[in-house]
Amino acid sequence: MNMVVIMPTYNEAANVGPMINLLFGEVFPVISGADMSLLVVDDDSPDGTGEIVGKMQACFDRLYLSIGIKTGLGHAYVRGMRYAMDRLGADAVVEMDADFQHDPKYLIPMVKAFAEGADYVIGSRFTPGGSIPPGWAWHRRAVSILGNAFARRMLKLPGIHDLTTGFRLTRVRGVLDRIDLTLLMALNRFAYKVDLLYRSVMLAERTVEVPIHFLERHDERSKFSVQEIFSTLKVVIRLRFISKSH
Ligand SMILES: Nc1nc2c(ncn2[C@@H]2O[C@H](COP(=O)(O)OP(=O)(O)OP(=O)(O)O)[C@@H](O)[C@H]2O)c(=O)[nH]1
Ligand SMILES: [Mg+2]
């Protein structure tokens, strides 16, 4: 069983090396029942992230690199998902950040849930046992909590507590291979995530949430923006109308 962790990077020179070493050194070896690969999807980062990964490929057979131009996070994921399905023969893919906000240790319960029959596994910050960073300012916490509650109601997914998380595992056959990735909304932004989640949940026979503690970024640079919030709300509202008309 071929599992490909897809990790988009843009200016992650400080994080990507330690992340690759942690995954191949400590996490992948303790995962049984899946052959784990890592695909870094870099958008020609000016800080040399791609070169670091390129050099490390000499040490790790199952480390892959796709370099492209920067057109936004969703497009990077689409490129990575195509690569994983078409060239690496992935049976499942994982979406995961490179900046240590997603603790790689959660891959272990996520792959386990998949091995036990889940088609879609959500690394959830809002399910009991999960959390958002306690250091986040109140307004950022409020946006995250209220935004999720709104999306959950609008999309009528009461059983799903985290619709905007970036840490997810998807079965290829029957789920990812049935989604036309080019049609996803807001691929130039983070907002594509809620569209992809909605479609995946609709296609998956079994969706499971695994609680995660979402960590603070390693450096304190943050791209949290009002534009991203509005873009996500817009996608949720459009999805609601699309689902109604069916
Ligand atoms: N290839 C690619 N990767 C990206 C792009 N934008 C973000 N990323 C990567 O996607 C992951 C998530 O992006 P972040 O910038 O950490 O987003 P975030 O966690 O919502 O925001 P922060 O609070 O800034 O960490 C990281 O691994 C980034 O390096 C992009 O346009 N292209
Ligand atoms: Mg981040």
CSV table of C-alpha atoms and ligand atoms in Angstrom, one decimal:
chain,number,residue,atom,x,y,z
A,1,MET,CA,0.0,0.0,0.0
A,2,ASN,CA,1.5,3.2,-1.3
A,3,MET,CA,1.0,6.3,0.9
A,4,VAL,CA,2.3,9.6,-0.3
A,5,VAL,CA,2.6,12.6,2.1
A,6,ILE,CA,2.3,15.7,0.0
A,7,MET,CA,4.0,18.7,1.5
A,8,PRO,CA,3.8,22.1,-0.2
A,9,THR,CA,6.7,24.4,0.6
A,10,TYR,CA,7.3,28.1,0.0
A,11,ASN,CA,10.3,29.6,1.7
A,12,GLU,CA,10.6,26.7,4.3
A,13,ALA,CA,14.5,26.5,4.1
A,14,ALA,CA,14.6,26.5,7.9
A,15,ASN,CA,12.0,23.8,8.4
A,16,VAL,CA,12.3,21.4,5.4
A,17,GLY,CA,15.5,19.6,6.4
A,18,PRO,CA,14.5,18.9,10.0
A,19,MET,CA,11.1,17.8,8.8
A,20,ILE,CA,12.5,15.4,6.2
A,21,ASN,CA,14.9,13.9,8.8
A,22,LEU,CA,12.1,13.5,11.4
A,23,LEU,CA,9.8,11.8,8.9
A,24,PHE,CA,12.3,9.4,7.4
A,25,GLY,CA,14.3,8.9,10.7
A,26,GLU,CA,11.5,8.5,13.2
A,27,VAL,CA,8.0,8.6,11.9
A,28,PHE,CA,7.9,6.5,8.7
A,29,PRO,CA,9.8,3.6,10.3
A,30,VAL,CA,7.2,3.1,13.0
A,31,ILE,CA,4.3,3.1,10.5
A,32,SER,CA,3.3,-0.5,9.6
A,33,GLY,CA,1.0,-1.5,6.8
A,34,ALA,CA,1.9,1.3,4.4
A,35,ASP,CA,5.0,2.2,2.3
A,36,MET,CA,5.5,5.8,3.1
A,37,SER,CA,6.8,8.4,0.6
A,38,LEU,CA,7.3,12.1,0.9
A,39,LEU,CA,6.6,14.4,-2.0
A,40,VAL,CA,7.7,18.0,-1.5
A,41,VAL,CA,5.9,20.4,-3.8
A,42,ASP,CA,8.0,23.6,-3.9
A,43,ASP,CA,7.2,26.7,-5.9
A,44,ASP,CA,10.7,27.6,-6.7
A,45,SER,CA,11.2,29.2,-3.3
A,46,PRO,CA,13.8,32.0,-3.4
A,47,ASP,CA,15.3,30.9,-0.1
A,48,GLY,CA,16.6,27.7,-1.6
A,49,THR,CA,14.1,25.2,-0.1
A,50,GLY,CA,14.1,23.2,-3.4
A,51,GLU,CA,17.9,22.9,-3.4
A,52,ILE,CA,17.9,21.5,0.1
A,53,VAL,CA,15.4,18.9,-0.8
A,54,GLY,CA,17.2,18.1,-4.0
A,55,LYS,CA,20.4,17.3,-2.0
A,56,MET,CA,18.6,15.2,0.5
A,57,GLN,CA,17.2,13.0,-2.2
A,58,ALA,CA,20.6,11.3,-2.3
A,59,CYS,CA,19.9,10.0,1.2
A,60,PHE,CA,16.3,9.0,1.0
A,61,ASP,CA,14.9,6.8,-1.9
A,62,ARG,CA,11.3,7.7,-1.2
A,63,LEU,CA,11.8,11.4,-1.2
A,64,TYR,CA,10.4,13.1,-4.3
A,65,LEU,CA,10.4,16.8,-5.4
A,66,SER,CA,8.2,18.7,-7.8
A,67,ILE,CA,9.2,22.2,-8.6
A,68,GLY,CA,6.8,24.6,-10.3
A,69,ILE,CA,5.9,28.3,-10.3
A,70,LYS,CA,3.9,29.9,-7.5
A,71,THR,CA,0.3,30.2,-8.3
A,72,GLY,CA,-1.1,29.5,-4.8
A,73,LEU,CA,-1.5,26.7,-2.3
A,74,GLY,CA,-4.4,24.8,-4.0
A,75,HIS,CA,-2.6,24.7,-7.3
A,76,ALA,CA,0.5,23.3,-5.6
A,77,TYR,CA,-1.6,20.6,-4.0
A,78,VAL,CA,-3.3,19.7,-7.3
A,79,ARG,CA,0.1,19.4,-8.9
A,80,GLY,CA,1.3,17.2,-6.0
A,81,MET,CA,-1.9,15.0,-6.1
A,82,ARG,CA,-1.5,14.4,-9.8
A,83,TYR,CA,2.1,13.5,-9.4
A,84,ALA,CA,1.3,11.1,-6.5
A,85,MET,CA,-1.5,9.4,-8.4
A,86,ASP,CA,0.0,9.3,-11.9
A,87,ARG,CA,3.7,8.9,-11.2
A,88,LEU,CA,4.0,7.3,-7.8
A,89,GLY,CA,0.9,5.0,-7.9
A,90,ALA,CA,-0.4,6.4,-4.6
A,91,ASP,CA,-3.2,4.4,-2.9
A,92,ALA,CA,-3.7,7.3,-0.5
A,93,VAL,CA,-2.3,10.8,-0.1
A,94,VAL,CA,-1.8,13.0,3.0
A,95,GLU,CA,-1.9,16.8,3.0
A,96,MET,CA,0.5,18.2,5.5
A,97,ASP,CA,2.3,21.5,6.2
A,98,ALA,CA,6.1,21.7,6.4
A,99,ASP,CA,6.3,24.3,9.2
A,100,PHE,CA,5.8,21.9,12.1
A,101,GLN,CA,2.3,23.2,12.8
A,102,HIS,CA,1.2,19.6,11.9
A,103,ASP,CA,3.1,17.3,14.3
A,104,PRO,CA,4.2,14.4,12.1
A,105,LYS,CA,3.5,12.0,15.0
A,106,TYR,CA,-0.2,12.2,14.0
A,107,LEU,CA,0.5,10.3,10.8
A,108,ILE,CA,0.6,7.2,12.9
A,109,PRO,CA,-3.1,7.3,14.1
A,110,MET,CA,-4.2,8.7,10.8
A,111,VAL,CA,-2.6,5.8,8.8
A,112,LYS,CA,-4.0,3.4,11.3
A,113,ALA,CA,-7.5,4.8,10.8
A,114,PHE,CA,-7.1,4.3,7.1
A,115,ALA,CA,-5.8,0.8,7.5
A,116,GLU,CA,-8.9,0.1,9.6
A,117,GLY,CA,-11.2,1.1,6.7
A,118,ALA,CA,-11.6,4.9,6.7
A,119,ASP,CA,-11.6,6.5,3.2
A,120,TYR,CA,-11.0,10.0,4.5
A,121,VAL,CA,-9.2,10.9,7.7
A,122,ILE,CA,-9.3,14.4,9.1
A,123,GLY,CA,-6.7,15.7,11.5
A,124,SER,CA,-9.1,17.6,13.6
A,125,ARG,CA,-8.4,20.5,15.9
A,126,PHE,CA,-12.0,20.8,17.2
A,127,THR,CA,-12.8,17.2,18.1
A,128,PRO,CA,-12.3,16.2,21.8
A,129,GLY,CA,-8.5,15.8,22.4
A,130,GLY,CA,-7.6,18.4,19.7
A,131,SER,CA,-6.7,22.0,20.0
A,132,ILE,CA,-5.7,25.3,18.3
A,133,PRO,CA,-2.5,27.0,19.6
A,134,PRO,CA,-3.2,28.5,23.1
A,135,GLY,CA,-0.9,31.4,22.1
A,136,TRP,CA,-3.2,32.6,19.3
A,137,ALA,CA,-4.9,36.0,19.9
A,138,TRP,CA,-8.5,35.8,20.9
A,139,HIS,CA,-9.7,37.1,17.5
A,140,ARG,CA,-7.8,34.5,15.6
A,141,ARG,CA,-9.2,31.8,17.9
A,142,ALA,CA,-12.7,33.2,17.5
A,143,VAL,CA,-12.5,33.3,13.7
A,144,SER,CA,-11.3,29.7,13.6
A,145,ILE,CA,-14.0,28.4,16.0
A,146,LEU,CA,-16.9,30.4,14.6
A,147,GLY,CA,-15.9,29.9,11.0
A,148,ASN,CA,-15.9,26.2,11.5
A,149,ALA,CA,-19.2,26.2,13.3
A,150,PHE,CA,-20.7,28.3,10.4
A,151,ALA,CA,-19.3,26.0,7.7
A,152,ARG,CA,-20.5,22.9,9.5
A,153,ARG,CA,-24.1,24.2,9.7
A,154,MET,CA,-24.1,25.6,6.2
A,155,LEU,CA,-22.8,22.4,4.7
A,156,LYS,CA,-24.9,20.2,6.9
A,157,LEU,CA,-22.0,18.2,8.2
A,158,PRO,CA,-22.8,18.0,11.9
A,159,GLY,CA,-20.5,15.0,12.5
A,160,ILE,CA,-17.4,16.9,11.2
A,161,HIS,CA,-15.8,19.3,13.6
A,162,ASP,CA,-12.9,20.7,11.5
A,163,LEU,CA,-13.6,21.7,7.9
A,164,THR,CA,-10.6,23.9,7.3
A,165,THR,CA,-7.8,21.8,8.7
A,166,GLY,CA,-4.8,21.3,6.4
A,167,PHE,CA,-3.9,17.9,7.7
A,168,ARG,CA,-5.9,15.1,6.0
A,169,LEU,CA,-5.5,11.7,4.5
A,170,THR,CA,-7.5,10.7,1.4
A,171,ARG,CA,-8.0,7.3,-0.3
A,172,VAL,CA,-7.3,7.6,-4.0
A,173,ARG,CA,-9.7,4.9,-5.4
A,174,GLY,CA,-13.3,6.1,-5.1
A,175,VAL,CA,-12.5,9.4,-3.5
A,176,LEU,CA,-9.6,11.5,-4.9
A,177,ASP,CA,-9.8,9.9,-8.3
A,178,ARG,CA,-13.4,10.9,-8.6
A,179,ILE,CA,-12.8,14.6,-8.0
A,180,ASP,CA,-12.0,16.9,-10.9
A,181,LEU,CA,-9.3,18.8,-9.1
A,182,THR,CA,-9.1,21.6,-11.7
A,183,LEU,CA,-12.7,22.5,-10.8
A,184,LEU,CA,-12.1,23.2,-7.2
A,185,MET,CA,-12.8,26.8,-6.1
A,186,ALA,CA,-10.2,29.2,-4.9
A,187,LEU,CA,-7.2,27.1,-5.8
A,188,ASN,CA,-5.0,30.2,-5.6
A,189,ARG,CA,-5.7,30.4,-1.9
A,190,PHE,CA,-6.2,28.3,1.3
A,191,ALA,CA,-10.0,28.4,0.7
A,192,TYR,CA,-9.8,25.5,-1.7
A,193,LYS,CA,-9.5,23.3,1.4
A,194,VAL,CA,-13.1,23.5,2.4
A,195,ASP,CA,-14.2,22.7,-1.2
A,196,LEU,CA,-11.9,19.6,-1.4
A,197,LEU,CA,-13.0,18.5,2.1
A,198,TYR,CA,-16.7,18.8,1.2
A,199,ARG,CA,-16.3,16.8,-2.0
A,200,SER,CA,-14.2,14.2,-0.3
A,201,VAL,CA,-16.7,13.7,2.6
A,202,MET,CA,-19.5,13.3,0.0
A,203,LEU,CA,-17.6,10.6,-1.8
A,204,ALA,CA,-16.1,8.8,1.2
A,205,GLU,CA,-18.0,5.9,2.7
A,206,ARG,CA,-16.3,6.3,6.0
A,207,THR,CA,-14.8,9.6,7.3
A,208,VAL,CA,-12.9,9.6,10.6
A,209,GLU,CA,-11.6,12.5,12.7
A,210,VAL,CA,-8.3,12.0,14.5
A,211,PRO,CA,-7.7,14.7,17.2
A,212,ILE,CA,-4.6,16.9,16.7
A,213,HIS,CA,-3.0,19.7,18.6
A,214,PHE,CA,-2.3,22.3,16.0
A,215,LEU,CA,1.0,23.9,16.9
A,216,GLU,CA,2.4,27.4,16.7
A,217,ARG,CA,4.6,28.0,13.6
A,218,HIS,CA,8.3,27.4,14.2
A,219,ASP,CA,9.1,31.0,13.2
A,220,GLU,CA,6.5,33.6,14.1
A,221,ARG,CA,5.7,34.8,10.6
A,222,SER,CA,2.0,34.3,9.9
A,223,LYS,CA,-0.1,34.7,6.8
A,224,PHE,CA,-3.4,34.9,8.6
A,225,SER,CA,-5.4,37.4,6.6
A,226,VAL,CA,-8.9,38.8,6.3
A,227,GLN,CA,-8.8,38.0,2.6
A,228,GLU,CA,-8.4,34.3,3.4
A,229,ILE,CA,-11.3,34.4,5.8
A,230,PHE,CA,-13.6,36.0,3.3
A,231,SER,CA,-12.5,33.7,0.5
A,232,THR,CA,-13.3,30.7,2.7
A,233,LEU,CA,-16.7,32.0,3.6
A,234,LYS,CA,-17.5,32.6,0.0
A,235,VAL,CA,-16.5,29.1,-0.9
A,236,VAL,CA,-18.8,27.7,1.9
A,237,ILE,CA,-21.7,29.7,0.7
A,238,ARG,CA,-21.2,28.7,-3.0
A,239,LEU,CA,-20.9,25.0,-1.9
A,240,ARG,CA,-24.2,25.4,0.0
A,241,PHE,CA,-26.0,26.6,-3.2
A,242,ILE,CA,-24.4,23.9,-5.4
A,243,SER,CA,-25.4,21.2,-2.9
A,244,LYS,CA,-29.0,22.6,-2.8
A,245,SER,CA,-29.4,22.5,-6.5
A,246,HIS,CA,-28.6,18.8,-6.6
B,1,LIG,N1,4.2,25.2,-2.9
B,1,LIG,C1,3.6,26.1,-2.2
B,1,LIG,N2,3.5,26.0,-0.8
B,1,LIG,C2,2.9,26.9,-0.1
B,1,LIG,C3,2.3,28.1,-0.7
B,1,LIG,N3,1.7,28.8,0.3
B,1,LIG,C4,2.0,28.2,1.5
B,1,LIG,N4,2.7,27.0,1.2
B,1,LIG,C5,3.1,26.0,2.2
B,1,LIG,O1,1.9,25.4,2.7
B,1,LIG,C6,2.0,25.1,4.1
B,1,LIG,C7,1.0,25.9,4.9
B,1,LIG,O2,1.2,27.3,4.7
B,1,LIG,P1,1.4,28.3,5.9
B,1,LIG,O3,2.0,29.6,5.3
B,1,LIG,O4,2.1,27.7,7.0
B,1,LIG,O5,-0.1,28.6,6.2
B,1,LIG,P2,-0.8,28.8,7.6
B,1,LIG,O6,-0.3,27.7,8.5
B,1,LIG,O7,-2.3,28.9,7.4
B,1,LIG,O8,-0.3,30.2,8.1
B,1,LIG,P3,0.9,30.5,9.1
B,1,LIG,O9,0.3,31.0,10.3
B,1,LIG,O10,1.7,31.6,8.3
B,1,LIG,O11,1.8,29.3,9.3
B,1,LIG,C8,3.5,25.4,4.5
B,1,LIG,O12,4.2,24.3,4.3
B,1,LIG,C9,3.9,26.5,3.4
B,1,LIG,O13,5.3,26.5,3.1
B,1,LIG,C10,2.3,28.2,-2.1
B,1,LIG,O14,1.9,29.2,-2.7
B,1,LIG,N5,3.0,27.2,-2.8
B,2,MG,MG,1.6,27.3,8.9
